Amino acid sequence: MEAFADFKSQGKIRQGGVSNFTPAMMEESRDTFKIVTNQVGYHLFDFRPEAEIMPFCRENNMGIMAYGSLAHGLLTGAMSPETKFEDDDWRRSLMAFGQPLFKGETFL
């Protein structure tokens, strides 16, 4: 956050945002740099930001930017139960409502 503050004092940036910060992390940065937005993963299978992150941002006049809004491709219609992911594809570990979205290599 000190780098953000330095860049702002040098006129290199006007504002700054963060990604995947918890309320505690945003609170900790408050004295160093004013965060204007927090980018979080948010989609129909993952509402976790609604519990703490979104209320904190609302109370502190910070914006929210969502990424993965189509569940990282799962809601595009491009995948089916036959879709197989490689072992190193991070989407294999996605959860929906606390349950894995995949059984073995296939999308449920």
mmCIF file of C-alpha atoms in Angstrom:
data_model
loop_
_atom_site.group_PDB
_atom_site.id
_atom_site.type_symbol
_atom_site.label_atom_id
_atom_site.label_comp_id
_atom_site.label_asym_id
_atom_site.label_seq_id
_atom_site.Cartn_x
_atom_site.Cartn_y
_atom_site.Cartn_z
ATOM 1 C CA MET A 1 0.000 0.000 0.000
ATOM 2 C CA GLU A 2 2.970 2.266 0.549
ATOM 3 C CA ALA A 3 3.804 1.953 -3.160
ATOM 4 C CA PHE A 4 0.265 3.127 -4.001
ATOM 5 C CA ALA A 5 0.705 6.103 -1.669
ATOM 6 C CA ASP A 6 4.096 6.916 -3.224
ATOM 7 C CA PHE A 7 2.701 6.736 -6.769
ATOM 8 C CA LYS A 8 -0.191 8.988 -5.787
ATOM 9 C CA SER A 9 2.092 11.581 -4.178
ATOM 10 C CA GLN A 10 4.222 11.559 -7.355
ATOM 11 C CA GLY A 11 1.130 12.113 -9.502
ATOM 12 C CA LYS A 12 1.533 8.764 -11.270
ATOM 13 C CA ILE A 13 -1.913 7.533 -10.193
ATOM 14 C CA ARG A 14 -5.097 9.201 -8.992
ATOM 15 C CA GLN A 15 -6.723 6.179 -7.351
ATOM 16 C CA GLY A 16 -6.027 2.538 -6.655
ATOM 17 C CA GLY A 17 -7.903 -0.680 -6.261
ATOM 18 C CA VAL A 18 -7.144 -4.130 -4.927
ATOM 19 C CA SER A 19 -8.190 -7.684 -5.659
ATOM 20 C CA ASN A 20 -9.432 -10.285 -3.185
ATOM 21 C CA PHE A 21 -8.751 -8.183 -0.089
ATOM 22 C CA THR A 22 -10.548 -9.185 3.096
ATOM 23 C CA PRO A 23 -12.141 -6.528 5.298
ATOM 24 C CA ALA A 24 -9.177 -6.858 7.680
ATOM 25 C CA MET A 25 -6.719 -6.203 4.854
ATOM 26 C CA MET A 26 -8.693 -3.175 3.673
ATOM 27 C CA GLU A 27 -8.907 -1.853 7.230
ATOM 28 C CA GLU A 28 -5.158 -2.265 7.682
ATOM 29 C CA SER A 29 -4.420 -0.210 4.563
ATOM 30 C CA ARG A 30 -6.749 2.638 5.568
ATOM 31 C CA ASP A 31 -4.020 4.779 7.156
ATOM 32 C CA THR A 32 -1.615 4.327 4.232
ATOM 33 C CA PHE A 33 -3.797 4.591 1.120
ATOM 34 C CA LYS A 34 -7.514 5.006 0.386
ATOM 35 C CA ILE A 35 -8.703 1.995 -1.617
ATOM 36 C CA VAL A 36 -11.488 2.896 -4.040
ATOM 37 C CA THR A 37 -12.447 -0.591 -5.261
ATOM 38 C CA ASN A 38 -11.980 -4.268 -4.451
ATOM 39 C CA GLN A 39 -12.162 -6.859 -7.228
ATOM 40 C CA VAL A 40 -13.641 -10.176 -6.069
ATOM 41 C CA GLY A 41 -14.800 -13.439 -7.595
ATOM 42 C CA TYR A 42 -18.589 -13.345 -7.661
ATOM 43 C CA HIS A 43 -21.090 -15.419 -9.645
ATOM 44 C CA LEU A 44 -24.187 -17.590 -9.313
ATOM 45 C CA PHE A 45 -22.193 -20.378 -7.652
ATOM 46 C CA ASP A 46 -20.228 -18.140 -5.280
ATOM 47 C CA PHE A 47 -21.933 -15.542 -3.088
ATOM 48 C CA ARG A 48 -19.235 -15.467 -0.394
ATOM 49 C CA PRO A 49 -18.371 -11.772 -0.959
ATOM 50 C CA GLU A 50 -21.894 -10.870 0.217
ATOM 51 C CA ALA A 51 -21.123 -12.009 3.770
ATOM 52 C CA GLU A 52 -18.374 -9.578 4.772
ATOM 53 C CA ILE A 53 -16.602 -7.968 1.826
ATOM 54 C CA MET A 54 -19.566 -6.235 0.191
ATOM 55 C CA PRO A 55 -20.982 -4.820 3.450
ATOM 56 C CA PHE A 56 -17.534 -3.495 4.418
ATOM 57 C CA CYS A 57 -17.087 -1.858 1.010
ATOM 58 C CA ARG A 58 -20.568 -0.321 1.176
ATOM 59 C CA GLU A 59 -19.978 1.059 4.671
ATOM 60 C CA ASN A 60 -16.636 2.532 3.596
ATOM 61 C CA ASN A 61 -17.757 3.926 0.232
ATOM 62 C CA MET A 62 -15.611 1.517 -1.810
ATOM 63 C CA GLY A 63 -16.632 0.042 -5.123
ATOM 64 C CA ILE A 64 -16.849 -3.649 -5.952
ATOM 65 C CA MET A 65 -15.733 -5.130 -9.262
ATOM 66 C CA ALA A 66 -16.652 -8.751 -9.963
ATOM 67 C CA TYR A 67 -14.546 -11.184 -11.927
ATOM 68 C CA GLY A 68 -15.593 -14.623 -13.076
ATOM 69 C CA SER A 69 -19.205 -13.463 -13.366
ATOM 70 C CA LEU A 70 -19.991 -16.368 -15.708
ATOM 71 C CA ALA A 71 -18.467 -18.841 -13.238
ATOM 72 C CA HIS A 72 -15.208 -18.862 -15.177
ATOM 73 C CA GLY A 73 -16.919 -20.215 -18.281
ATOM 74 C CA LEU A 74 -19.285 -22.694 -16.640
ATOM 75 C CA LEU A 75 -22.354 -20.511 -17.292
ATOM 76 C CA THR A 76 -21.548 -19.755 -20.937
ATOM 77 C CA GLY A 77 -23.189 -22.889 -22.303
ATOM 78 C CA ALA A 78 -19.856 -23.957 -23.769
ATOM 79 C CA MET A 79 -19.412 -26.771 -21.227
ATOM 80 C CA SER A 80 -21.410 -29.928 -20.706
ATOM 81 C CA PRO A 81 -21.188 -33.100 -18.606
ATOM 82 C CA GLU A 82 -18.790 -34.367 -21.279
ATOM 83 C CA THR A 83 -16.391 -31.467 -20.730
ATOM 84 C CA LYS A 84 -13.089 -32.744 -19.386
ATOM 85 C CA PHE A 85 -10.427 -30.552 -17.834
ATOM 86 C CA GLU A 86 -6.730 -31.245 -17.764
ATOM 87 C CA ASP A 87 -5.199 -32.110 -14.387
ATOM 88 C CA ASP A 88 -3.607 -28.657 -14.152
ATOM 89 C CA ASP A 89 -6.816 -26.711 -14.992
ATOM 90 C CA TRP A 90 -7.736 -24.774 -11.829
ATOM 91 C CA ARG A 91 -11.469 -24.947 -12.695
ATOM 92 C CA ARG A 92 -11.466 -28.605 -11.583
ATOM 93 C CA SER A 93 -11.473 -27.364 -7.971
ATOM 94 C CA LEU A 94 -14.475 -24.992 -8.275
ATOM 95 C CA MET A 95 -17.277 -25.376 -5.737
ATOM 96 C CA ALA A 96 -21.006 -24.635 -6.030
ATOM 97 C CA PHE A 97 -22.974 -24.168 -2.832
ATOM 98 C CA GLY A 98 -20.216 -25.954 -0.924
ATOM 99 C CA GLN A 99 -20.211 -28.946 -3.255
ATOM 100 C CA PRO A 100 -17.626 -29.735 -5.936
ATOM 101 C CA LEU A 101 -18.767 -28.799 -9.436
ATOM 102 C CA PHE A 102 -16.962 -31.795 -10.843
ATOM 103 C CA LYS A 103 -17.087 -35.505 -10.275
ATOM 104 C CA GLY A 104 -13.801 -36.899 -11.446
ATOM 105 C CA GLU A 105 -13.087 -34.990 -14.620
ATOM 106 C CA THR A 106 -16.658 -34.035 -15.504
ATOM 107 C CA PHE A 107 -18.833 -31.011 -14.845
ATOM 108 C CA LEU A 108 -21.948 -31.878 -12.801
#
